[in-house]
Coordinates of C-alpha atoms in Angstrom, one line a residue:
M1 CA 0.0 0.0 0.0
S2 CA 2.9 2.4 0.6
N3 CA 3.6 3.2 -3.1
Q4 CA 4.0 6.3 -5.1
N5 CA 1.1 5.5 -7.4
N6 CA -1.6 6.1 -4.8
T7 CA -3.8 9.1 -5.7
L8 CA -3.6 10.6 -2.2
D9 CA 0.2 10.4 -2.2
K10 CA 0.3 12.0 -5.7
I11 CA -1.7 15.0 -4.3
L12 CA 0.7 15.4 -1.4
H13 CA 4.1 14.7 -3.0
Y14 CA 3.9 14.2 -6.7
E15 CA 2.3 15.3 -10.0
L16 CA -1.2 16.1 -8.5
R17 CA 0.1 18.7 -6.1
P18 CA -2.5 21.5 -6.5
W19 CA 0.1 24.4 -6.4
L20 CA 2.0 23.1 -9.5
P21 CA 1.6 25.4 -12.5
Q22 CA -0.2 22.7 -14.6
N23 CA -2.8 22.4 -11.7
S24 CA -3.3 26.1 -11.0
M25 CA -6.0 27.1 -13.6
D26 CA -9.5 26.6 -12.4
D27 CA -11.1 26.4 -15.8
V28 CA -9.2 23.2 -16.8
F29 CA -10.9 21.3 -14.0
A30 CA -14.5 21.9 -15.3
S31 CA -14.4 19.2 -17.8
K32 CA -12.3 17.0 -15.5
F33 CA -14.9 17.2 -12.9
R34 CA -17.7 16.3 -15.3
S35 CA -15.9 13.2 -16.5
L36 CA -14.9 12.0 -13.0
K37 CA -17.7 9.8 -11.8
E38 CA -18.3 9.2 -8.1
Y39 CA -16.9 5.8 -7.0
T40 CA -19.5 3.5 -5.5
P41 CA -17.7 1.0 -3.2
Q42 CA -18.9 -2.5 -2.5
L43 CA -18.0 -2.1 1.2
P44 CA -19.9 0.6 3.1
L45 CA -17.7 3.1 5.0
Q46 CA -18.0 3.6 8.7
F47 CA -16.9 7.2 8.9
E48 CA -17.6 10.4 7.0
I49 CA -15.9 13.8 6.6
D50 CA -17.8 16.8 7.7
F51 CA -16.2 19.7 5.9
Y52 CA -16.9 22.9 3.9
R53 CA -18.5 22.6 0.5
P54 CA -16.2 23.0 -2.5
F55 CA -16.5 26.4 -4.1
N56 CA -15.1 26.1 -7.6
N57 CA -14.2 23.6 -10.3
K58 CA -10.8 22.8 -8.9
T59 CA -12.0 22.1 -5.4
K60 CA -15.0 20.1 -6.7
Y61 CA -12.7 17.9 -8.8
Y62 CA -10.1 17.3 -6.0
S63 CA -12.8 16.6 -3.4
R64 CA -14.3 13.9 -5.5
L65 CA -10.9 12.5 -6.5
I66 CA -9.8 12.3 -2.9
L67 CA -13.1 10.7 -1.7
N68 CA -12.9 8.1 -4.5
S69 CA -9.3 7.3 -3.5
V70 CA -10.3 6.7 0.1
K71 CA -13.1 4.3 -0.9
A72 CA -10.9 2.5 -3.4
D73 CA -7.8 2.3 -1.2
F74 CA -9.8 0.9 1.7
E75 CA -11.7 -1.6 -0.5
K76 CA -8.4 -2.8 -2.1
L77 CA -6.7 -3.3 1.3
Y78 CA -9.7 -5.0 2.9
Y79 CA -10.0 -7.6 0.1
T80 CA -6.2 -8.1 0.0
I81 CA -6.2 -8.9 3.8
D82 CA -9.5 -10.8 3.8
E83 CA -8.3 -13.1 1.0
D84 CA -6.5 -15.5 3.4
R85 CA -6.9 -14.0 6.9
N86 CA -3.3 -14.9 7.9
E87 CA -2.4 -13.1 11.1
N88 CA 1.1 -12.4 10.1
L89 CA 0.0 -10.9 6.8
I90 CA -2.7 -8.9 8.5
R91 CA -0.2 -7.3 10.9
Y92 CA 2.2 -6.7 8.0
Y93 CA -0.4 -4.9 5.9
L94 CA -1.7 -2.9 8.9
N95 CA 1.8 -1.8 9.9
D96 CA 2.6 -0.9 6.3
T97 CA -0.6 1.1 5.8
L98 CA -1.3 2.7 9.1
N99 CA 2.2 3.3 10.6
K100 CA 4.6 3.5 7.6
R101 CA 2.3 5.3 5.2
I102 CA -0.6 7.2 6.7
K103 CA 1.1 8.4 9.9
T104 CA 4.1 9.5 7.9
R105 CA 1.9 11.3 5.4
L106 CA 0.0 13.1 8.1
K107 CA 3.2 14.3 9.7
D108 CA 4.3 15.6 6.3
L109 CA 1.0 17.3 5.8
G110 CA 1.2 19.0 9.2
I111 CA 4.5 20.5 8.2
L112 CA 3.4 21.5 4.7
I113 CA 0.3 23.2 5.9
K114 CA 2.4 25.4 8.2
V115 CA 5.0 26.1 5.6
K116 CA 2.6 27.1 2.9
D117 CA 0.1 28.8 5.3
Y118 CA -2.8 26.5 4.3
V119 CA -4.8 27.3 7.5
L120 CA -8.5 26.7 7.9
T121 CA -9.3 30.3 8.6
Y122 CA -8.7 31.2 4.9
I123 CA -11.5 29.0 3.7
N124 CA -14.1 29.5 6.4
P125 CA -17.1 30.9 4.5
K126 CA -18.1 32.9 7.5
N127 CA -14.8 34.8 7.5
T128 CA -14.8 37.6 5.0
S129 CA -11.9 39.6 6.3
Y130 CA -9.2 37.8 4.4
Q131 CA -8.6 38.9 0.8
L132 CA -6.6 36.1 -0.7
D133 CA -6.0 35.0 -4.2
Q134 CA -8.3 32.2 -5.2
D135 CA -5.6 29.8 -6.1
H136 CA -4.2 29.9 -2.5
K137 CA -7.7 29.5 -1.2
S138 CA -8.3 26.5 -3.4
N139 CA -5.0 24.9 -2.4
T140 CA -5.8 25.4 1.2
F141 CA -9.2 23.7 0.8
I142 CA -7.6 20.7 -1.0
M143 CA -4.8 20.2 1.4
Q144 CA -7.0 20.5 4.4
F145 CA -9.5 18.0 2.8
L146 CA -6.6 15.7 2.0
K147 CA -5.6 15.7 5.7
L148 CA -9.1 14.6 6.6
A149 CA -9.0 11.9 3.9
Y150 CA -5.9 10.3 5.4
M151 CA -7.5 10.4 8.8
Q152 CA -10.6 8.8 7.5
L153 CA -8.7 6.0 5.7
Y154 CA -6.8 5.3 8.8
L155 CA -10.0 5.0 10.9
E156 CA -11.7 2.8 8.3
V157 CA -8.8 0.3 8.2
Q158 CA -8.5 0.4 11.9
E159 CA -12.2 -0.2 12.4
A160 CA -12.3 -3.1 10.0
F161 CA -9.3 -4.9 11.6
I162 CA -9.6 -3.6 15.2
D163 CA -8.7 -7.0 16.7
W164 CA -5.2 -6.8 15.2
V165 CA -4.6 -3.1 16.0
D166 CA -2.4 -2.7 19.1
D167 CA -2.6 1.1 19.4
V168 CA -6.1 2.3 18.6
L169 CA -6.3 6.0 17.6
I170 CA -9.3 8.3 17.9
T171 CA -9.8 11.5 15.9
E172 CA -8.3 13.7 18.5
D173 CA -5.1 11.7 18.5
F174 CA -4.3 12.7 14.9
Y175 CA -4.1 16.4 16.0
T176 CA -2.0 15.8 19.2
Q177 CA 0.3 13.0 18.0
L178 CA 0.8 13.6 14.3
L179 CA -0.2 17.1 13.2
N180 CA 0.8 19.2 16.2
E181 CA -2.4 21.2 15.9
P182 CA -5.0 22.1 18.4
I183 CA -8.1 19.8 18.5
P184 CA -11.0 21.6 16.8
E185 CA -14.1 22.3 18.8
K186 CA -16.2 20.4 16.2
L187 CA -14.5 17.3 15.0
P188 CA -14.5 17.1 11.2
I189 CA -14.8 13.3 11.0
K190 CA -17.6 11.3 12.6
K191 CA -18.6 7.7 12.8
L192 CA -21.8 6.9 11.0
Q193 CA -24.6 5.8 13.2
V194 CA -26.0 2.5 12.1
I195 CA -29.7 2.4 12.7
E196 CA -30.8 -1.1 13.2
A197 CA -34.4 -1.7 12.1
V198 CA -36.5 -3.4 14.8
P199 CA -37.6 -6.7 13.3
E200 CA -41.3 -7.1 13.1
P201 CA -42.7 -9.8 15.2
N202 CA -43.0 -13.1 13.4
K203 CA -46.5 -13.4 12.1
K204 CA -48.0 -16.8 11.6
P205 CA -48.7 -17.2 7.9
K206 CA -52.4 -17.1 7.1
P207 CA -53.7 -20.4 5.8
K208 CA -54.2 -20.3 2.1
Q209 CA -57.8 -20.1 1.1
T210 CA -58.7 -23.0 -1.1
S211 CA -61.9 -24.0 -2.7
K212 CA -61.5 -27.5 -1.4
P213 CA -62.2 -28.4 2.2
I214 CA -59.5 -30.1 4.3
Q215 CA -59.4 -33.8 3.6
F216 CA -59.1 -36.3 6.4
N217 CA -58.2 -39.9 5.6
S218 CA -59.1 -41.5 8.9
F219 CA -59.0 -41.0 12.7
T220 CA -55.7 -40.2 14.4
Y221 CA -55.3 -41.9 17.8
K222 CA -53.2 -39.6 20.0
Q223 CA -51.4 -42.6 21.6
Y224 CA -50.9 -44.4 18.3
N225 CA -47.1 -44.4 18.6
T226 CA -46.7 -44.5 22.4
S227 CA -49.4 -47.1 23.4
P228 CA -50.3 -49.2 20.3
H229 CA -51.3 -52.1 22.5
K230 CA -54.4 -50.1 23.6
L231 CA -55.7 -50.3 20.0
G232 CA -55.2 -54.1 20.2
D233 CA -57.3 -54.2 23.4
L234 CA -60.0 -52.1 21.8
W235 CA -60.0 -54.4 18.7
D236 CA -60.5 -57.5 20.9
S237 CA -63.3 -55.9 23.0
L238 CA -65.3 -54.6 19.9
K239 CA -65.1 -58.1 18.4
L240 CA -66.2 -59.8 21.6
N241 CA -69.2 -57.5 22.0
N242 CA -70.2 -57.9 18.3
F243 CA -69.6 -54.3 17.3
I244 CA -67.2 -55.1 14.5
S245 CA -66.9 -58.2 12.3
A246 CA -65.1 -61.1 14.1
D247 CA -62.8 -61.6 11.1
T248 CA -61.5 -58.0 11.1
P249 CA -57.7 -58.2 10.9
L250 CA -55.9 -56.2 13.5
A251 CA -53.8 -54.3 10.9
T252 CA -57.0 -53.2 9.1
F253 CA -58.5 -52.0 12.4
K254 CA -55.4 -50.1 13.5
K255 CA -55.3 -48.3 10.2
V256 CA -58.6 -46.7 11.0
F257 CA -56.8 -44.8 13.8
S258 CA -53.5 -44.1 11.9
S259 CA -54.5 -40.9 9.9
T260 CA -53.6 -42.8 6.7
E261 CA -55.8 -43.5 3.7
I262 CA -58.3 -46.3 4.2
N263 CA -58.4 -49.0 1.5
T264 CA -60.4 -51.6 3.4
P265 CA -63.1 -50.2 5.8
V266 CA -64.0 -52.1 9.0
V267 CA -67.3 -53.8 9.0
W268 CA -69.4 -52.4 11.8
T269 CA -71.8 -55.1 12.9
G270 CA -73.6 -53.1 15.6
N271 CA -76.3 -50.6 14.7
I272 CA -75.8 -47.0 13.5
S273 CA -76.6 -45.6 17.0
E274 CA -73.9 -47.6 18.6
L275 CA -71.4 -46.4 15.9
Y276 CA -72.5 -42.8 16.5
Y277 CA -72.0 -43.1 20.2
F278 CA -68.6 -44.8 19.8
V279 CA -67.3 -42.0 17.6
K280 CA -68.9 -39.3 19.8
R281 CA -67.0 -40.7 22.8
I282 CA -63.6 -41.0 21.2
H283 CA -63.8 -37.7 19.3
G284 CA -66.1 -35.2 20.9
D285 CA -66.3 -36.2 24.6
L286 CA -62.9 -37.8 25.6
K287 CA -60.9 -36.4 22.7
L288 CA -58.8 -39.5 22.4
V289 CA -58.3 -38.8 18.7
E290 CA -57.3 -35.6 17.0
G291 CA -60.0 -33.1 16.1
L292 CA -61.5 -33.4 12.7
K293 CA -63.0 -29.9 12.3
Q294 CA -66.6 -31.1 12.1
K295 CA -65.6 -33.8 9.6
Q296 CA -65.9 -36.7 12.0
W297 CA -69.0 -38.2 10.4
E298 CA -67.4 -38.0 6.9
V299 CA -64.4 -39.9 8.3
T300 CA -66.7 -42.4 10.0
C301 CA -68.3 -43.2 6.7
I302 CA -64.8 -43.7 5.2
C303 CA -63.6 -46.0 7.9
F304 CA -66.7 -48.1 8.6
V305 CA -69.3 -49.9 6.5
D306 CA -72.4 -51.7 7.7
E307 CA -72.6 -55.5 7.9
N308 CA -73.8 -55.6 4.3
G309 CA -70.7 -53.8 3.2
E310 CA -72.7 -50.7 2.4
P311 CA -71.5 -47.2 3.4
F312 CA -73.5 -45.4 6.2
D313 CA -75.6 -42.3 5.4
R314 CA -73.7 -39.4 7.0
S315 CA -76.8 -37.2 7.4
K316 CA -78.3 -39.7 9.8
F317 CA -75.6 -39.4 12.5
R318 CA -76.6 -35.9 13.6
S319 CA -80.1 -37.0 14.8
L320 CA -78.9 -40.0 16.8
K321 CA -78.6 -40.4 20.6
R322 CA -76.8 -42.6 23.1
P323 CA -78.1 -46.2 22.8
K324 CA -79.9 -47.1 26.1
L325 CA -79.1 -50.8 26.1
T326 CA -75.4 -50.7 25.0
G327 CA -74.3 -47.2 26.0
D328 CA -72.5 -48.4 29.2
K329 CA -70.9 -51.2 27.3
I330 CA -69.5 -48.8 24.7
D331 CA -68.3 -46.5 27.5
N332 CA -66.3 -49.3 29.1
I333 CA -64.8 -50.3 25.7
V334 CA -63.8 -46.7 24.9
N335 CA -62.1 -46.4 28.3
L336 CA -59.5 -48.9 27.1
L337 CA -58.0 -46.1 24.9
K338 CA -57.4 -43.8 27.8

């Protein structure tokens, strides 16, 4: 990074020095400024310069040139270091950039500003008592702005790799340690405030509206995976009490309570009132199976057929009541699922 091809260094020591004869005419910078586009970095900067507005073509051109160089220099250094993240290389680059280059340039600038009398009072727009030639005023603006650019570049690099910086500087330190200038009442470089947006509370997505109602394949016994033996007891008891066909396979019966699709319905050999009450107890009263959103009778007709193998009429379930003769027996059987 400490090379003579850097734009900031060219302005301080080489061919871009603003007091050189070839850089003294304001008019030549009008077209230069128009053709010099503002550099948009990929990395956001953490600091910004708070300085007077440029007042002619020359100061406009140099201001943009200097800011572009700060952005490009920082970006180049960051990606160079970040490429391998080797601690020894990081410390080498930081020492080369911060200590060898920028600190040295700021010391040189401090001396030059005093020698050439490039003091801030000459460019203060509120101060009208100084009658200076415009070229000196422009050069004062540029060199004062260059001073702030070196400071900003130092702070950007330091902030990005703060864990490897042994001697952290703040803005005031540049004046007391490197420039030998009094600290200004209003610091010309400030750290940008990052405003963190308060995240909106997570909202549960609304269920998609569909024209088709939710489809249920069968009942879902809540203890299907933890207590499958209870379904075996229920199967035995329903067969013994002649509520389901005696030749019903256990696998076929258990599938009725598995939430999966039914290929072979269970033959209900009891009457429709007994089936109604059985479902009412496991679904509505005791909630031994998952809720079916008022679809329990549709599911009942999917899972059970009458003793002739015919499907039940769903509309008839709603008018049925607890069977007087077998209600207690069904209660005892259902309790096996608890």
